[in-house]
PDB file of C-alpha atoms and ligand atoms in Angstrom:
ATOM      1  CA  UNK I   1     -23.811 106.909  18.103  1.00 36.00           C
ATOM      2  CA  UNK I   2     -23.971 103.231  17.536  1.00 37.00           C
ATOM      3  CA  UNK I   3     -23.966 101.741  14.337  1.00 39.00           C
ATOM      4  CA  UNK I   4     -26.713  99.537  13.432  1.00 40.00           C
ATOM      5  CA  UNK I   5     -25.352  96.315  13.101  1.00 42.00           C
ATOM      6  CA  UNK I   6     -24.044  96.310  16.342  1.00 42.00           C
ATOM      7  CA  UNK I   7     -27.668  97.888  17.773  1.00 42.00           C
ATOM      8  CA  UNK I   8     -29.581  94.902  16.263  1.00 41.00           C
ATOM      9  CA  UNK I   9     -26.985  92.269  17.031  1.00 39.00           C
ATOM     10  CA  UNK I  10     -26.904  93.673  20.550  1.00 41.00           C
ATOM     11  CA  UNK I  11     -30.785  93.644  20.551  1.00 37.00           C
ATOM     12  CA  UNK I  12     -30.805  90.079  19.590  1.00 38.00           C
ATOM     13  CA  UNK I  13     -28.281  88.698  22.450  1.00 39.00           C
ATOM     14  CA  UNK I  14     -29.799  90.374  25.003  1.00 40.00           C
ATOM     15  CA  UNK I  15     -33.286  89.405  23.951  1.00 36.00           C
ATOM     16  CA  UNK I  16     -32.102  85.757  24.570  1.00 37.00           C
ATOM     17  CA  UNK I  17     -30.020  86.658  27.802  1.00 39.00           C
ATOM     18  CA  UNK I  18     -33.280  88.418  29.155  1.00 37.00           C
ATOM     19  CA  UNK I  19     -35.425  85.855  27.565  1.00 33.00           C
ATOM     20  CA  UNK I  20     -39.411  87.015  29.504  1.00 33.00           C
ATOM     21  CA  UNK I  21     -37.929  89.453  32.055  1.00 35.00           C
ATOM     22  CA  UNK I  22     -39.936  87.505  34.321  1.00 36.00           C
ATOM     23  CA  UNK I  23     -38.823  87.836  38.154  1.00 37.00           C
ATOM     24  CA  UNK I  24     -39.311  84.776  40.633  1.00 39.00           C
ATOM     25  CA  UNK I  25     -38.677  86.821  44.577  1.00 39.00           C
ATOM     26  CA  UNK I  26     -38.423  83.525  46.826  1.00 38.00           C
ATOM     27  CA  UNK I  27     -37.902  86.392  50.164  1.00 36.00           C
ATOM     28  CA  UNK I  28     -35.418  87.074  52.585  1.00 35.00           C
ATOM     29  CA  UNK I  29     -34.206  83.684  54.575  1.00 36.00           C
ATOM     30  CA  UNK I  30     -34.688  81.370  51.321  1.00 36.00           C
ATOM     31  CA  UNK I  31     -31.317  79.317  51.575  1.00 40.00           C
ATOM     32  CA  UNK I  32     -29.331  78.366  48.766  1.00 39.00           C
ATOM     33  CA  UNK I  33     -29.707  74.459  49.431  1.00 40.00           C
ATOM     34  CA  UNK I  34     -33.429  75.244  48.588  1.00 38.00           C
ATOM     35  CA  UNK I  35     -33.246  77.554  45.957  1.00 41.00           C
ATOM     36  CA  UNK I  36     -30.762  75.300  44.342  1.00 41.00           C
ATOM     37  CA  UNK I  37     -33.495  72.382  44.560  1.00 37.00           C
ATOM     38  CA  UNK I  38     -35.832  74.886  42.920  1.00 39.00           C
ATOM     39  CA  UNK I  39     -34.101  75.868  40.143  1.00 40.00           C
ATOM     40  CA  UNK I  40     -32.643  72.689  39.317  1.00 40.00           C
ATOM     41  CA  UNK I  41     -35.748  71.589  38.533  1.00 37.00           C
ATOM     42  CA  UNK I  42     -35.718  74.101  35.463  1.00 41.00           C
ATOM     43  CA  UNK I  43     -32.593  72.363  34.102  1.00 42.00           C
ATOM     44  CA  UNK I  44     -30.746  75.756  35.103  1.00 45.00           C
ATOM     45  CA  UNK I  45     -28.117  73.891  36.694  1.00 53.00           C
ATOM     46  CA  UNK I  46     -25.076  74.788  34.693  1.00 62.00           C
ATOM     47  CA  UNK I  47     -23.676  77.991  35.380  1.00 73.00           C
ATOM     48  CA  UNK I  48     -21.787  79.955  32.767  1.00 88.00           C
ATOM     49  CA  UNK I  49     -20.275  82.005  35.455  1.00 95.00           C
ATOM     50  CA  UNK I  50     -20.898  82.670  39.431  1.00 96.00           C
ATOM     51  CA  UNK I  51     -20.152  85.324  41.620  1.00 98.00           C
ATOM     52  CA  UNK I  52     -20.371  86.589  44.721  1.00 98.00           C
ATOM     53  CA  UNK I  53     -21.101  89.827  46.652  1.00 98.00           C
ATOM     54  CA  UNK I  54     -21.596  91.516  49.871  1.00 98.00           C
ATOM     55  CA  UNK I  55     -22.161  94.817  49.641  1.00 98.00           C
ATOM     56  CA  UNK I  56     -21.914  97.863  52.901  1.00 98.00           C
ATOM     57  CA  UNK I  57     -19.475  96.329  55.413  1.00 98.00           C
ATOM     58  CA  UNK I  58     -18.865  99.449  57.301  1.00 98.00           C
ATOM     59  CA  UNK I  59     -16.087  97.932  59.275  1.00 98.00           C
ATOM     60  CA  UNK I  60     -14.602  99.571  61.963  1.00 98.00           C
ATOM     61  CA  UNK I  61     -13.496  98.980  65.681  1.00 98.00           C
ATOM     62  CA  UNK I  62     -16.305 100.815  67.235  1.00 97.00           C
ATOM     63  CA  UNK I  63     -19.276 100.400  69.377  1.00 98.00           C
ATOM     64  CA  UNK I  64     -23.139 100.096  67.433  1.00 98.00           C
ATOM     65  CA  UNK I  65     -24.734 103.394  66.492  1.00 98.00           C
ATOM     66  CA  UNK I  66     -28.257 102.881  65.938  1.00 98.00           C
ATOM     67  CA  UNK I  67     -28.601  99.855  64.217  1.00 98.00           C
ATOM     68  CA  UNK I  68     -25.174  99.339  62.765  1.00 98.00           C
ATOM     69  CA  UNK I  69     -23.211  97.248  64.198  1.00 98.00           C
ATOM     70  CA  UNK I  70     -19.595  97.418  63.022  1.00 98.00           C
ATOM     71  CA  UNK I  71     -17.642  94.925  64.960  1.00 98.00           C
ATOM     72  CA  UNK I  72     -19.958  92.407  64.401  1.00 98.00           C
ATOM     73  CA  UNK I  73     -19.253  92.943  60.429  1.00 98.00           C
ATOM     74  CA  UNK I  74     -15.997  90.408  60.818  1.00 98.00           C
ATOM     75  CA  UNK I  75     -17.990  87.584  61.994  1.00 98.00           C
ATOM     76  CA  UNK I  76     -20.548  88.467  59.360  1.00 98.00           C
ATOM     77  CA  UNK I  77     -17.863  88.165  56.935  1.00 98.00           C
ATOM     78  CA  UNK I  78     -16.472  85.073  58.263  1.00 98.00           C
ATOM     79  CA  UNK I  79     -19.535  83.250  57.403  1.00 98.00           C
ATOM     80  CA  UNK I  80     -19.984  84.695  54.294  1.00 98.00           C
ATOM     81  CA  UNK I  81     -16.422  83.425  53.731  1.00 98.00           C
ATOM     82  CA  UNK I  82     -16.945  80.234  54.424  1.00 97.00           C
ATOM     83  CA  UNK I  83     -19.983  80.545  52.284  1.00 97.00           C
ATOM     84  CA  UNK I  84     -18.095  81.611  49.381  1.00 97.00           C
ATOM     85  CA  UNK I  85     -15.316  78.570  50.207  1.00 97.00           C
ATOM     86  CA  UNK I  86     -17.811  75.956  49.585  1.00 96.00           C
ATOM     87  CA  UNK I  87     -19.538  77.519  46.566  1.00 96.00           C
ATOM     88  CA  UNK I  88     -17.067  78.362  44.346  1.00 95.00           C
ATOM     89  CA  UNK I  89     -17.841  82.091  42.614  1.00 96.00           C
ATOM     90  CA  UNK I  90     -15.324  82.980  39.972  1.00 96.00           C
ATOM     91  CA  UNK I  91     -14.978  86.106  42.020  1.00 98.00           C
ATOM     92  CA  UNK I  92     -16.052  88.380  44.544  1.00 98.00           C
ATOM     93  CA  UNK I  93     -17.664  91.996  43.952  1.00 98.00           C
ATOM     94  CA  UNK I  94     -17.439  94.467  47.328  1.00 98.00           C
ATOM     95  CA  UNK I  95     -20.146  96.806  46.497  1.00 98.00           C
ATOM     96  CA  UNK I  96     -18.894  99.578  48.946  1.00 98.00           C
ATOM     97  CA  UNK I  97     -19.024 101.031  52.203  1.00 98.00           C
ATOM     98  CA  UNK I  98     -16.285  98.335  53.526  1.00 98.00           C
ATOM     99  CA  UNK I  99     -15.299 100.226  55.991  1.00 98.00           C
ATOM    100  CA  UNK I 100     -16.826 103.365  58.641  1.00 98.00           C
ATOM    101  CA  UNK I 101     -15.183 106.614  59.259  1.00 96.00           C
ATOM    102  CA  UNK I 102     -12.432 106.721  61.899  1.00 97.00           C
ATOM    103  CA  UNK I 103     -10.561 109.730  63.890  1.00 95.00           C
ATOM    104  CA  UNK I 104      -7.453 109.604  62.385  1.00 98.00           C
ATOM    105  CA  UNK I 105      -6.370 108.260  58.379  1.00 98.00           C
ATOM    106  CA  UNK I 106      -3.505 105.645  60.606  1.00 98.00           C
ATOM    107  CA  UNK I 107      -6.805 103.932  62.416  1.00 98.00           C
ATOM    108  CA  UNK I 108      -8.971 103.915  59.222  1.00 98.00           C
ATOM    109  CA  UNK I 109      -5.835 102.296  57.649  1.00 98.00           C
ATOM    110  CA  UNK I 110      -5.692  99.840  60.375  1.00 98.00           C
ATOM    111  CA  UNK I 111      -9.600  98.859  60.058  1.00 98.00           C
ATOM    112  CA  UNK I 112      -9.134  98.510  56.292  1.00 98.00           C
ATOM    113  CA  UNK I 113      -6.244  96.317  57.075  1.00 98.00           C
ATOM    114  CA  UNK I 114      -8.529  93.840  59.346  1.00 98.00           C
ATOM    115  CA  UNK I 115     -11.317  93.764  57.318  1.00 98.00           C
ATOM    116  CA  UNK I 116      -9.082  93.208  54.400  1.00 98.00           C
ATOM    117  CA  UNK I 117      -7.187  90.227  55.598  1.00 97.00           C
ATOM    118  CA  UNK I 118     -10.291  88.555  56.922  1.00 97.00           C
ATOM    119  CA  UNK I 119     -11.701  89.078  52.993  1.00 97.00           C
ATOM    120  CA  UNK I 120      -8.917  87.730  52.002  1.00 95.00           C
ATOM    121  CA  UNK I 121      -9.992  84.075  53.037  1.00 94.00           C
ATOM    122  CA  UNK I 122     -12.600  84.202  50.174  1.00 96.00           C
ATOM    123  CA  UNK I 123     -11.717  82.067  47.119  1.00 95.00           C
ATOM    124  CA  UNK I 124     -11.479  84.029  43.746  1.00 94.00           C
ATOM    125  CA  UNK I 125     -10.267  87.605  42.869  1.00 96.00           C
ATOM    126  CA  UNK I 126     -11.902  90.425  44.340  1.00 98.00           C
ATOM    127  CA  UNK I 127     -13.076  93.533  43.237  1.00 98.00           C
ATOM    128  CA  UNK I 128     -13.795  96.360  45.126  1.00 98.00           C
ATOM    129  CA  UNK I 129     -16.447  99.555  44.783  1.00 98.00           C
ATOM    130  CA  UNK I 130     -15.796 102.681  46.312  1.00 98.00           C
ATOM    131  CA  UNK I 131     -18.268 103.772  48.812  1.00 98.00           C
ATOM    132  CA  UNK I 132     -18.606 106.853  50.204  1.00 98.00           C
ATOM    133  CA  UNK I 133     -17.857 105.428  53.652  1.00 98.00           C
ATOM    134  CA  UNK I 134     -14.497 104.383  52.156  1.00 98.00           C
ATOM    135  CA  UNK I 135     -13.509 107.222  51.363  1.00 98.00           C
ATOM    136  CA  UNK I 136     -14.280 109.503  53.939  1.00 98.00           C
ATOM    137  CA  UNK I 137     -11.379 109.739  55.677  1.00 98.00           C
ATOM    138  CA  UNK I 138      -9.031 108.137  53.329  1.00 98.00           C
ATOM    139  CA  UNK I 139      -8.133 109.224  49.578  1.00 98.00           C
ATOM    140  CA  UNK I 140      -9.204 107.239  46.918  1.00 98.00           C
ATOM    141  CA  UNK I 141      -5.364 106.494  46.344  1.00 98.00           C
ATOM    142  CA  UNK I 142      -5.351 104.789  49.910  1.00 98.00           C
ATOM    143  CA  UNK I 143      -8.172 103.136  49.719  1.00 98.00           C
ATOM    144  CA  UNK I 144      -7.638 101.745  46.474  1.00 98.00           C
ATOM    145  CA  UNK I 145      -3.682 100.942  47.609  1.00 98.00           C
ATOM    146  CA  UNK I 146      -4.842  99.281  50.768  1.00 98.00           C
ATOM    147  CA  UNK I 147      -7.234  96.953  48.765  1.00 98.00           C
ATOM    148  CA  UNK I 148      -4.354  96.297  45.877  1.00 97.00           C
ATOM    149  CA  UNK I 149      -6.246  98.438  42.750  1.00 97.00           C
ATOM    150  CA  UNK I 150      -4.977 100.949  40.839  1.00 96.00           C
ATOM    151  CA  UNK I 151      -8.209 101.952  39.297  1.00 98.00           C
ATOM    152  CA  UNK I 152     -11.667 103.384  40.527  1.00 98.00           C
ATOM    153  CA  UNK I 153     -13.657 102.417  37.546  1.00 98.00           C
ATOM    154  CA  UNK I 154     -12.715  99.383  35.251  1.00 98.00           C
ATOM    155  CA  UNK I 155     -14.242  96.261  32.817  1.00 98.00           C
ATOM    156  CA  UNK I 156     -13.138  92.453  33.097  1.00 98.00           C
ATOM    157  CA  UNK I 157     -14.599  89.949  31.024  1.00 96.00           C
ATOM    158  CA  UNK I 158     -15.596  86.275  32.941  1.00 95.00           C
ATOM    159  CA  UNK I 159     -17.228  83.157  31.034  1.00 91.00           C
ATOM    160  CA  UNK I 160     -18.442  84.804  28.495  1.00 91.00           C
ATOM    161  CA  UNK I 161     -19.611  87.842  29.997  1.00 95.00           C
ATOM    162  CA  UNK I 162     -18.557  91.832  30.616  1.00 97.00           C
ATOM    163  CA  UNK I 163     -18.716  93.444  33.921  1.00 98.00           C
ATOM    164  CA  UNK I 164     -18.129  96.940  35.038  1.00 98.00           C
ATOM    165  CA  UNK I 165     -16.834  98.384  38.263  1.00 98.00           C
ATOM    166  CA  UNK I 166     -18.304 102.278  38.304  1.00 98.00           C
ATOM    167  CA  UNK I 167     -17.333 104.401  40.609  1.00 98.00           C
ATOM    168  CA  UNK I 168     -19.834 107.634  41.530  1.00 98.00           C
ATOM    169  CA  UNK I 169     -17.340 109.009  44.160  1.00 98.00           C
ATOM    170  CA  UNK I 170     -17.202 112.646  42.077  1.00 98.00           C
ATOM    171  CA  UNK I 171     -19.048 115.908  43.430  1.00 98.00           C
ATOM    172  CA  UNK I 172     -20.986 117.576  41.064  1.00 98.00           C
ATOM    173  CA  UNK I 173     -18.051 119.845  40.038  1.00 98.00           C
ATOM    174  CA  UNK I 174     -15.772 116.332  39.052  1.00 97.00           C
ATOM    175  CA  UNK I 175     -13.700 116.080  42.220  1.00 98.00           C
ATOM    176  CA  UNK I 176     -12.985 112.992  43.644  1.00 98.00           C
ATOM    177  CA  UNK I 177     -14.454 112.394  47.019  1.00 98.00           C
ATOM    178  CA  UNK I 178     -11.870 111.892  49.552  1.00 98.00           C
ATOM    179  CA  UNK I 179     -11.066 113.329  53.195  1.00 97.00           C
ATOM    180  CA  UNK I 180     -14.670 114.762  54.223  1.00 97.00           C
ATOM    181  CA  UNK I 181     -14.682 117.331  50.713  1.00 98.00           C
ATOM    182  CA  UNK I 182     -17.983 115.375  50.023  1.00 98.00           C
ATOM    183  CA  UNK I 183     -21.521 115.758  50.888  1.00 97.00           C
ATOM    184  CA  UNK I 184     -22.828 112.192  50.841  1.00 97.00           C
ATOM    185  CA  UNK I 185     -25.942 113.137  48.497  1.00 98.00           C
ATOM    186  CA  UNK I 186     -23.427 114.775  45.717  1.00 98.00           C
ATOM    187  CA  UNK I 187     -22.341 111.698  43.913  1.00 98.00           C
ATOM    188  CA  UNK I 188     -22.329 111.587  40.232  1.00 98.00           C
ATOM    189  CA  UNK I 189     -20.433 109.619  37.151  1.00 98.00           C
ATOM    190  CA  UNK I 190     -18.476 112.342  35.635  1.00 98.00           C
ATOM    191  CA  UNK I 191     -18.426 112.995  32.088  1.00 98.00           C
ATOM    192  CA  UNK I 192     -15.068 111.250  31.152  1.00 98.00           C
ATOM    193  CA  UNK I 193     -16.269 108.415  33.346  1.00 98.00           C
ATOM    194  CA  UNK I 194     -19.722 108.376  31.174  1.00 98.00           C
ATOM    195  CA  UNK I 195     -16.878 108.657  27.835  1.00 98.00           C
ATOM    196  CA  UNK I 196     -15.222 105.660  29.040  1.00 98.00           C
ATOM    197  CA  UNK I 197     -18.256 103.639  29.631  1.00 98.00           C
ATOM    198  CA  UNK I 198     -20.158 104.434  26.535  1.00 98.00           C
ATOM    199  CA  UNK I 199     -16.971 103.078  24.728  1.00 98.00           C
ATOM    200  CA  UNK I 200     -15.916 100.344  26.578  1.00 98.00           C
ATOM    201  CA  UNK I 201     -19.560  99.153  26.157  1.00 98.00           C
ATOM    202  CA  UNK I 202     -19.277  99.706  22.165  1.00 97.00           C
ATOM    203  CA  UNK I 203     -15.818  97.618  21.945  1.00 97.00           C
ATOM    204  CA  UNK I 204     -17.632  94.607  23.003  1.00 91.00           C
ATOM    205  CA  UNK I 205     -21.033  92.919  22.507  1.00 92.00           C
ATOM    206  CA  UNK I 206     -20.988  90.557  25.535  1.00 94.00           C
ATOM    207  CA  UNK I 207     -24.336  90.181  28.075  1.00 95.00           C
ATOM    208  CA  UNK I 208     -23.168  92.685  30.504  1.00 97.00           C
ATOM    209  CA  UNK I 209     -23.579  93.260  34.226  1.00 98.00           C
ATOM    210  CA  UNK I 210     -22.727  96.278  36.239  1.00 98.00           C
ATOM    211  CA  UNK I 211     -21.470  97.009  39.521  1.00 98.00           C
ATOM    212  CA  UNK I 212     -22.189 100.509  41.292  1.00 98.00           C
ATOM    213  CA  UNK I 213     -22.709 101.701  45.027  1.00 98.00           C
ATOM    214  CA  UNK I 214     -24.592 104.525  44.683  1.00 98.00           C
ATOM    215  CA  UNK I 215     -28.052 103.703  42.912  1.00 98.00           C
ATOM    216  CA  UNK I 216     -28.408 104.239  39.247  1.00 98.00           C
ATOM    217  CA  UNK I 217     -32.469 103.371  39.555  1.00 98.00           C
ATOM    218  CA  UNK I 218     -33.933 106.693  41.862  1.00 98.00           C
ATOM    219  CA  UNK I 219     -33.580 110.423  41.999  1.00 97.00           C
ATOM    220  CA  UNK I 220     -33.799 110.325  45.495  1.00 97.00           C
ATOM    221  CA  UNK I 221     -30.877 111.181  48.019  1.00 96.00           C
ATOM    222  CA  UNK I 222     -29.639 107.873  47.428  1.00 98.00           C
ATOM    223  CA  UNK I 223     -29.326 107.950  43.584  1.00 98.00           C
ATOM    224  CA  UNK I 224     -26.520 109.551  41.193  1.00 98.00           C
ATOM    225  CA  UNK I 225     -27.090 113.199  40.652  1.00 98.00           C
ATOM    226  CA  UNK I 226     -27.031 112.140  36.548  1.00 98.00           C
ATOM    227  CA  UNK I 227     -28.347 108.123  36.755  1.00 98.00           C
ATOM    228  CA  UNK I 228     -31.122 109.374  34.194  1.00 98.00           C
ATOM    229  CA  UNK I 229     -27.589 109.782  31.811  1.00 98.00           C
ATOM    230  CA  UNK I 230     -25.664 106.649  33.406  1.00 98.00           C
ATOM    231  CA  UNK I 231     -29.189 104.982  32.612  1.00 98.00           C
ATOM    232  CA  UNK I 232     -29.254 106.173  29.003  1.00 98.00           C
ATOM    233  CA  UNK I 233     -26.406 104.613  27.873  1.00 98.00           C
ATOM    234  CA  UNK I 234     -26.457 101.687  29.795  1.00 98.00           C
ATOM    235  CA  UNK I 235     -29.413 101.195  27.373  1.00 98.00           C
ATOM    236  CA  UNK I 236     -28.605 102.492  24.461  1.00 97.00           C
ATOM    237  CA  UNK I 237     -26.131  99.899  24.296  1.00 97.00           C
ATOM    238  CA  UNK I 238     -28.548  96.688  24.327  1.00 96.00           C
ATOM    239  CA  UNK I 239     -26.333  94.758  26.279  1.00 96.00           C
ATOM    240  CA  UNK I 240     -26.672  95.494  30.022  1.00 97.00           C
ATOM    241  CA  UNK I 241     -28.705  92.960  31.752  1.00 96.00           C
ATOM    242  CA  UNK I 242     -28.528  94.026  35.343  1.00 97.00           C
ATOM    243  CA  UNK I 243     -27.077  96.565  37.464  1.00 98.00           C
ATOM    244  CA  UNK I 244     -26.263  95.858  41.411  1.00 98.00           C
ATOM    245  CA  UNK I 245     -26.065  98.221  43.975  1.00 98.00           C
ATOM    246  CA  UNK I 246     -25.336  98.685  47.571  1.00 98.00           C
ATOM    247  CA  UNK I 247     -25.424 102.181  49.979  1.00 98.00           C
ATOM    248  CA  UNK I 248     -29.390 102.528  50.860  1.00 98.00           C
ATOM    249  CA  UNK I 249     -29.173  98.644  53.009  1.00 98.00           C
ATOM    250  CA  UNK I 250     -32.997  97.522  52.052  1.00 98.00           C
ATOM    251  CA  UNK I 251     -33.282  94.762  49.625  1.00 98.00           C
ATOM    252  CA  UNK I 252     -34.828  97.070  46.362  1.00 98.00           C
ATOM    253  CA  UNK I 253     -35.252  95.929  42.887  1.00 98.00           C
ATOM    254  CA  UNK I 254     -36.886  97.533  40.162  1.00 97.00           C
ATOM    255  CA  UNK I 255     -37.005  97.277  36.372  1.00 97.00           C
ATOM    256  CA  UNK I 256     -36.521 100.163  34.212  1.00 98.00           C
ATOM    257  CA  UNK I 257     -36.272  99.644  30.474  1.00 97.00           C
ATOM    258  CA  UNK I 258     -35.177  96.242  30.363  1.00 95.00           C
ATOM    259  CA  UNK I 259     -32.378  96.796  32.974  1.00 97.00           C
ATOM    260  CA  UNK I 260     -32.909  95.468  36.073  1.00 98.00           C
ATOM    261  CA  UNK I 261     -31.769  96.710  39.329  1.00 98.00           C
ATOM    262  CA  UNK I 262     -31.444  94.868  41.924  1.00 98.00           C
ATOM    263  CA  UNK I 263     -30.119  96.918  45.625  1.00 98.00           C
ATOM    264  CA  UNK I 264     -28.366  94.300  48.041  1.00 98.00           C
ATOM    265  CA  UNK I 265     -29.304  94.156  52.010  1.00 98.00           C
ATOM    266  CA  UNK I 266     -26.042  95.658  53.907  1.00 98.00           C
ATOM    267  CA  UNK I 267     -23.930  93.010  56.273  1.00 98.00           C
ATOM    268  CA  UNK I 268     -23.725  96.039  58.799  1.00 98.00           C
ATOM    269  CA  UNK I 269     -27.380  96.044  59.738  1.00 98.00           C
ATOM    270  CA  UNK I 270     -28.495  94.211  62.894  1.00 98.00           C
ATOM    271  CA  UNK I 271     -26.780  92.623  65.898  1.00 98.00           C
ATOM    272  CA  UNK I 272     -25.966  88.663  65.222  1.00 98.00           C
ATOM    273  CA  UNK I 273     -25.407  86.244  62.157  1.00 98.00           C
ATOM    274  CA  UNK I 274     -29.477  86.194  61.845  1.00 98.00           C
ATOM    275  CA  UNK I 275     -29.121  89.513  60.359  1.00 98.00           C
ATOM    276  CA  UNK I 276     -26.127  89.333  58.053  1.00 98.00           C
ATOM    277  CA  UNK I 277     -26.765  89.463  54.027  1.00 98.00           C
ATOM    278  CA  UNK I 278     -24.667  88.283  51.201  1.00 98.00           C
ATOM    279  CA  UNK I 279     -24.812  86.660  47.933  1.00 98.00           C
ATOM    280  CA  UNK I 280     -24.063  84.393  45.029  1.00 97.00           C
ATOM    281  CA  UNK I 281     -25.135  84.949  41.350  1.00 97.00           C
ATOM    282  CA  UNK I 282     -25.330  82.456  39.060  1.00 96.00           C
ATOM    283  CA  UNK I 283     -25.574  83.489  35.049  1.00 94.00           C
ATOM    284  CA  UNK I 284     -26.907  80.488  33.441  1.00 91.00           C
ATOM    285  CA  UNK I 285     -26.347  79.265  29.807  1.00 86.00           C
ATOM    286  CA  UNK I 286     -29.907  79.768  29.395  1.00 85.00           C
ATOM    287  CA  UNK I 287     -29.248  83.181  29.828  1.00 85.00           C
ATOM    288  CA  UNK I 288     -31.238  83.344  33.154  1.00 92.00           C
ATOM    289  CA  UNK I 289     -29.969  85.473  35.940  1.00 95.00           C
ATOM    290  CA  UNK I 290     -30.193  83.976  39.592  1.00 96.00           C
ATOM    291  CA  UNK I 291     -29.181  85.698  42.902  1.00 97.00           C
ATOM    292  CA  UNK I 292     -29.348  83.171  46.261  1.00 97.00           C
ATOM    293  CA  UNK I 293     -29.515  85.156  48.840  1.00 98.00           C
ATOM    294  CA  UNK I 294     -28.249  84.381  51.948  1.00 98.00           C
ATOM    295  CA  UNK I 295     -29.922  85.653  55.561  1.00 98.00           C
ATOM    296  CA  UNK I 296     -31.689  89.037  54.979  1.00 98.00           C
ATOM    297  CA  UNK I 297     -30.409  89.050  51.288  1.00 98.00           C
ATOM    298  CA  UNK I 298     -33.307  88.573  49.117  1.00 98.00           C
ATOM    299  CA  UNK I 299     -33.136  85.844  46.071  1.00 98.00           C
ATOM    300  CA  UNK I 300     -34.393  86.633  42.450  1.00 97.00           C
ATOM    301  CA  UNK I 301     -34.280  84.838  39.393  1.00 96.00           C
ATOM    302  CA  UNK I 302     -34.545  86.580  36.393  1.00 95.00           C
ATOM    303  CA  UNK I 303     -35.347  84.403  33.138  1.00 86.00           C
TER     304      UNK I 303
HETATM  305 ZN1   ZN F   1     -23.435 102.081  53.511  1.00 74.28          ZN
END
């Protein structure tokens, strides 16, 4: 349990990092040069920290299937690159599914390789989530080792703020995904996972954002088998401010309980640059919250 005078301090901070809740949507194709204009008029200008994500790559050297197209991924991610070059984030969140199965674990290496050279070009650290996608034929180990991680799951604390990589790769009986021993609608956060969070949340009192691929906010086929528990203490700690999330491609947001979460657009969907998505988030010293999204990505400001 939490004591209480870390509960009402909590409640405090993140009553003035969520100051109103209140959600501006500006729709897909609003660029940054205009959103920037926009909010700049707020006196929101000064960013406390900025980041930047892209979220369901699916690289790999194949042709489409239906309406992924995973070659065209690298040139997605060139201009997201370039993107990222002129604007600056801090760092740069991967929120899964970089790359798509292949026949053997030496090709998959080979795509992750590519994709992760081209990445590479982006300024700032990068962090990665595990998707199911990237770890269906490769182990978690290879993934991980062919990104440069050692761990699945971690916290990192940037201007001020906490953020959490989760990872929801686990079947329902705690094993890892890895080499095709996975459904794809088995993920969960397993319960030393859910120990670790609950107490890396209580060692610090920082406005916190989260990072998952798998969503945290349905009970669909496209949620966590036990979100309802992620969700729980996510909240019980009074310091989570927003959760992102990749693996279901549609721009989604909802809010539940003061949390909100926001699901990015995937850069695999669609043939041409017209149809790529990524992002940059801006956490103001106002506390505000403000994704630009770029192409299909949709952009949100959260006061
Ligand atoms: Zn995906």
């Amino acid at each position: 349990m939490l004591q209480n005078s870390k509960q009402s301090k909590n409640f405090s901070e993140r009553r003035a990092f969520m100051q109103g809740g209140a959600m501006l949507l500006l729709g897909a194709g609003a660029n940054w040069s205009a959103s920037s204009k926009l909010w700049a008029d707020e006196g929101t200008e000064r960013s406390s920290v900025r980041v930047g994500m892209a979220t369901d790559l699916h690289y790999a050297d194949k042709a489409p299937a239906g309406s992924r197209h995973y070659r065209e991924s690298l040139a997605k991610l060139a201009e997201a690159t370039n993107y990222f070059q002129q604007t600056k984030p801090a760092f740069i969140v991967e929120l899964g599914d970089f790359i798509d199965a292949a026949e053997s674990v030496a090709t998959e290496q080979s795509y992750l390789k590519t994709v992760s050279r081209a990445f590479a070009a982006a300024p700032g650290e990068k962090h990665y989530v595990l998707g199911n996608h990237c770890v269906y034929t490769l182990t978690k180990e290879e993934f991980l080792g062919g990104v440069g991680r050692e761990k699945s799951y971690y916290a990192f604390d940037q201007g001020g703020l906490h953020f959490i990589i989760l990872d929801s790769c686990f079947r329902s009986d705690g094993a890892p995904y890895g080499r095709k021993n996975f459904q794809w609608t088995d993920p969960n956060i397993p319960a030393a996972e859910l120990d670790w969070l609950q107490s890396d949340l209580q060692a610090n009192n920082r406005p916190t954002v989260v990072f998952a691929h798998q969503r945290l906010d349905v009970s669909n086929h496209y949620g966590v088998k036990n979100a309802a528990d992620v969700r729980r203490v996510l909240e019980a700690s009074g310091q989570v401010s927003a959760v992102f999330q990749g693996h279901s491609h549609q721009n989604d947001y909802r809010e539940i309980n003061g949390v909100h979460y926001c699901t990015l657009a995937a850069m695999v969907e669609g043939s041409g640059l017209e149809n790529n998505a990524y992002t940059l988030m801006d956490v103001f010293r106002d506390g505000s919250l403000r994704l630009a999204g770029n192409r299909k990505q949709k952009s949100y400001h959260w006061k």
